[in-house]
Amino acid sequence: MGVMDGDLDESYMALALGEAKKADAAGEVPVGAVIVADGSVIGRGYNQPISASDPTAHAEIIALREAARHLGNYRLSKVTMYCTVEPCVMCAGAMVHARIARLVFGAPDPKAGSAGSIYNVLTDPRLNHRVDVFSGVREAECSALLREFFLGRRG
């Protein structure tokens, strides 16, 4: 396992929360992500599958695409991704393929989480790469954003 950096992780998660609020404003499930390399944000994303008519337009995938373009390489071996919610199987698989170093997420996803809740794609020793995973950063804020979104949908 890697090292947790409390203050920096909290600050970058605040940026991911800002991305999640963009998704919320657009009527999408409020999930946001940012990717950081050497102290700079090189990728940002928020959920857009409905507005983009694209089932792969999750926050993490959008952020990975932007970061890869920024670096000119699909391998992102020295980056940290900050995501407001535990990633799904698709997003966790993309993180493994991109070889990211760290994932920091806020809220667990007991229905689709693939960083420990249902599956553990990111640390599975059968895969060719493992990601250092840290959870619970700004968890209350990340969870509240989701809870409020779904309460509004379900009445």
mmCIF file of C-alpha atoms in Angstrom:
data_model
loop_
_atom_site.group_PDB
_atom_site.id
_atom_site.type_symbol
_atom_site.label_atom_id
_atom_site.label_comp_id
_atom_site.label_asym_id
_atom_site.label_seq_id
_atom_site.Cartn_x
_atom_site.Cartn_y
_atom_site.Cartn_z
ATOM 1 C CA MET A 1 0.000 0.000 0.000
ATOM 2 C CA GLY A 2 1.094 3.543 -0.725
ATOM 3 C CA VAL A 3 1.018 6.565 1.475
ATOM 4 C CA MET A 4 -2.054 8.588 2.355
ATOM 5 C CA ASP A 5 -1.611 12.362 2.142
ATOM 6 C CA GLY A 6 -4.483 13.729 4.205
ATOM 7 C CA ASP A 7 -4.456 17.454 3.398
ATOM 8 C CA LEU A 8 -3.663 17.080 -0.288
ATOM 9 C CA ASP A 9 -6.113 14.213 -0.688
ATOM 10 C CA GLU A 10 -8.847 16.318 0.946
ATOM 11 C CA SER A 11 -8.106 19.260 -1.381
ATOM 12 C CA TYR A 12 -8.149 17.200 -4.551
ATOM 13 C CA MET A 13 -11.323 15.425 -3.440
ATOM 14 C CA ALA A 14 -12.927 18.867 -3.128
ATOM 15 C CA LEU A 15 -12.168 19.345 -6.842
ATOM 16 C CA ALA A 16 -13.738 15.963 -7.616
ATOM 17 C CA LEU A 17 -16.819 17.040 -5.646
ATOM 18 C CA GLY A 18 -16.968 20.149 -7.827
ATOM 19 C CA GLU A 19 -17.039 17.892 -10.895
ATOM 20 C CA ALA A 20 -19.775 15.756 -9.315
ATOM 21 C CA LYS A 21 -21.883 18.885 -8.810
ATOM 22 C CA LYS A 22 -21.644 19.563 -12.567
ATOM 23 C CA ALA A 23 -23.134 16.114 -13.184
ATOM 24 C CA ASP A 24 -25.857 16.803 -10.631
ATOM 25 C CA ALA A 25 -26.727 20.116 -12.314
ATOM 26 C CA ALA A 26 -27.032 18.261 -15.635
ATOM 27 C CA GLY A 27 -29.388 15.652 -14.144
ATOM 28 C CA GLU A 28 -26.740 12.931 -14.192
ATOM 29 C CA VAL A 29 -25.756 10.722 -11.231
ATOM 30 C CA PRO A 30 -23.391 13.042 -9.312
ATOM 31 C CA VAL A 31 -19.991 11.414 -9.653
ATOM 32 C CA GLY A 32 -16.831 13.412 -10.287
ATOM 33 C CA ALA A 33 -13.172 12.602 -10.802
ATOM 34 C CA VAL A 34 -9.850 14.395 -11.122
ATOM 35 C CA ILE A 35 -6.436 13.003 -12.000
ATOM 36 C CA VAL A 36 -3.287 14.517 -10.541
ATOM 37 C CA ALA A 37 0.341 14.150 -11.665
ATOM 38 C CA ASP A 38 3.232 15.955 -10.010
ATOM 39 C CA GLY A 39 0.883 18.293 -8.147
ATOM 40 C CA SER A 40 -1.116 19.349 -11.222
ATOM 41 C CA VAL A 41 -4.603 18.343 -12.295
ATOM 42 C CA ILE A 42 -4.226 16.746 -15.735
ATOM 43 C CA GLY A 43 -7.688 15.227 -16.110
ATOM 44 C CA ARG A 44 -11.223 16.010 -14.971
ATOM 45 C CA GLY A 45 -14.533 14.329 -15.538
ATOM 46 C CA TYR A 46 -18.089 14.031 -14.388
ATOM 47 C CA ASN A 47 -20.809 11.548 -15.247
ATOM 48 C CA GLN A 48 -22.356 12.198 -18.663
ATOM 49 C CA PRO A 49 -23.795 8.915 -19.995
ATOM 50 C CA ILE A 50 -27.309 10.349 -20.454
ATOM 51 C CA SER A 51 -26.355 13.661 -22.079
ATOM 52 C CA ALA A 52 -23.628 12.063 -24.229
ATOM 53 C CA SER A 53 -25.738 8.982 -25.098
ATOM 54 C CA ASP A 54 -22.621 7.036 -24.161
ATOM 55 C CA PRO A 55 -22.668 4.223 -21.593
ATOM 56 C CA THR A 56 -18.898 4.648 -21.109
ATOM 57 C CA ALA A 57 -19.105 8.369 -20.248
ATOM 58 C CA HIS A 58 -18.446 7.850 -16.556
ATOM 59 C CA ALA A 59 -16.483 10.497 -14.653
ATOM 60 C CA GLU A 60 -13.423 8.272 -14.341
ATOM 61 C CA ILE A 61 -13.296 7.362 -18.047
ATOM 62 C CA ILE A 62 -13.594 11.006 -19.104
ATOM 63 C CA ALA A 63 -10.817 11.981 -16.676
ATOM 64 C CA LEU A 64 -8.589 9.112 -17.883
ATOM 65 C CA ARG A 65 -9.051 10.156 -21.517
ATOM 66 C CA GLU A 66 -8.142 13.770 -20.737
ATOM 67 C CA ALA A 67 -5.096 12.772 -18.671
ATOM 68 C CA ALA A 68 -3.842 10.421 -21.392
ATOM 69 C CA ARG A 69 -4.206 13.168 -24.018
ATOM 70 C CA HIS A 70 -2.384 15.584 -21.709
ATOM 71 C CA LEU A 71 0.553 13.189 -21.251
ATOM 72 C CA GLY A 72 0.450 11.811 -24.783
ATOM 73 C CA ASN A 73 0.417 8.284 -23.385
ATOM 74 C CA TYR A 74 -2.291 5.843 -22.309
ATOM 75 C CA ARG A 75 -0.057 4.651 -19.485
ATOM 76 C CA LEU A 76 -0.633 6.851 -16.464
ATOM 77 C CA SER A 77 1.724 5.096 -14.071
ATOM 78 C CA LYS A 78 2.522 8.048 -11.817
ATOM 79 C CA VAL A 79 -0.926 9.546 -11.325
ATOM 80 C CA THR A 80 -3.509 9.583 -8.573
ATOM 81 C CA MET A 81 -7.202 9.529 -9.404
ATOM 82 C CA TYR A 82 -9.647 11.139 -6.993
ATOM 83 C CA CYS A 83 -13.217 9.977 -7.409
ATOM 84 C CA THR A 84 -16.240 10.811 -5.306
ATOM 85 C CA VAL A 85 -17.609 7.257 -5.515
ATOM 86 C CA GLU A 86 -16.034 3.807 -5.620
ATOM 87 C CA PRO A 87 -15.570 2.872 -9.282
ATOM 88 C CA CYS A 88 -17.601 0.291 -11.185
ATOM 89 C CA VAL A 89 -16.059 -2.717 -12.951
ATOM 90 C CA MET A 90 -15.606 -0.815 -16.231
ATOM 91 C CA CYS A 91 -13.842 2.125 -14.599
ATOM 92 C CA ALA A 92 -11.711 -0.062 -12.327
ATOM 93 C CA GLY A 93 -10.652 -2.112 -15.353
ATOM 94 C CA ALA A 94 -9.694 1.045 -17.226
ATOM 95 C CA MET A 95 -7.590 2.161 -14.247
ATOM 96 C CA VAL A 96 -5.725 -1.153 -14.286
ATOM 97 C CA HIS A 97 -5.121 -0.857 -18.054
ATOM 98 C CA ALA A 98 -3.893 2.729 -17.595
ATOM 99 C CA ARG A 99 -1.586 1.523 -14.796
ATOM 100 C CA ILE A 100 -2.543 4.339 -12.425
ATOM 101 C CA ALA A 101 -0.607 4.369 -9.164
ATOM 102 C CA ARG A 102 -3.292 5.431 -6.671
ATOM 103 C CA LEU A 103 -7.039 5.742 -6.367
ATOM 104 C CA VAL A 104 -8.584 7.844 -3.627
ATOM 105 C CA PHE A 105 -12.368 7.653 -3.408
ATOM 106 C CA GLY A 106 -15.015 9.077 -1.147
ATOM 107 C CA ALA A 107 -18.168 6.975 -0.870
ATOM 108 C CA PRO A 108 -18.386 3.214 -1.197
ATOM 109 C CA ASP A 109 -20.827 1.758 -3.725
ATOM 110 C CA PRO A 110 -22.399 -1.355 -2.196
ATOM 111 C CA LYS A 111 -24.324 -2.110 -5.415
ATOM 112 C CA ALA A 112 -21.593 -1.768 -8.045
ATOM 113 C CA GLY A 113 -18.289 -1.003 -6.310
ATOM 114 C CA SER A 114 -15.236 -2.711 -7.716
ATOM 115 C CA ALA A 115 -12.600 -1.442 -5.292
ATOM 116 C CA GLY A 116 -13.669 -3.675 -2.425
ATOM 117 C CA SER A 117 -17.459 -3.550 -2.074
ATOM 118 C CA ILE A 118 -18.513 -6.238 -4.561
ATOM 119 C CA TYR A 119 -15.327 -6.922 -6.486
ATOM 120 C CA ASN A 120 -11.739 -5.949 -5.914
ATOM 121 C CA VAL A 121 -10.491 -5.397 -9.444
ATOM 122 C CA LEU A 122 -7.831 -2.861 -8.478
ATOM 123 C CA THR A 123 -5.845 -5.135 -6.183
ATOM 124 C CA ASP A 124 -6.550 -8.540 -7.724
ATOM 125 C CA PRO A 125 -3.215 -10.388 -7.833
ATOM 126 C CA ARG A 126 -4.319 -12.271 -10.967
ATOM 127 C CA LEU A 127 -4.155 -9.047 -12.996
ATOM 128 C CA ASN A 128 -0.937 -7.537 -14.344
ATOM 129 C CA HIS A 129 -1.184 -4.297 -12.334
ATOM 130 C CA ARG A 130 -2.414 -3.323 -8.889
ATOM 131 C CA VAL A 131 -3.523 0.110 -7.717
ATOM 132 C CA ASP A 132 -3.056 1.508 -4.213
ATOM 133 C CA VAL A 133 -6.586 2.232 -2.980
ATOM 134 C CA PHE A 134 -7.653 4.654 -0.260
ATOM 135 C CA SER A 135 -11.288 5.152 0.657
ATOM 136 C CA GLY A 136 -13.383 7.400 2.862
ATOM 137 C CA VAL A 137 -11.873 10.783 1.933
ATOM 138 C CA ARG A 138 -14.680 13.329 2.382
ATOM 139 C CA GLU A 139 -17.025 10.354 2.476
ATOM 140 C CA ALA A 140 -19.878 12.198 4.217
ATOM 141 C CA GLU A 141 -19.990 14.891 1.504
ATOM 142 C CA CYS A 142 -19.719 12.388 -1.329
ATOM 143 C CA SER A 143 -22.452 10.189 0.152
ATOM 144 C CA ALA A 144 -24.750 13.139 0.851
ATOM 145 C CA LEU A 145 -24.552 14.297 -2.768
ATOM 146 C CA LEU A 146 -25.637 10.851 -3.985
ATOM 147 C CA ARG A 147 -28.318 10.462 -1.324
ATOM 148 C CA GLU A 148 -29.881 13.846 -2.153
ATOM 149 C CA PHE A 149 -29.812 13.068 -5.877
ATOM 150 C CA PHE A 150 -31.619 9.760 -5.470
ATOM 151 C CA LEU A 151 -34.087 11.136 -2.915
ATOM 152 C CA GLY A 152 -35.046 13.769 -5.470
ATOM 153 C CA ARG A 153 -35.551 11.066 -8.098
ATOM 154 C CA ARG A 154 -37.569 8.708 -5.932
ATOM 155 C CA GLY A 155 -39.694 11.363 -4.314
#
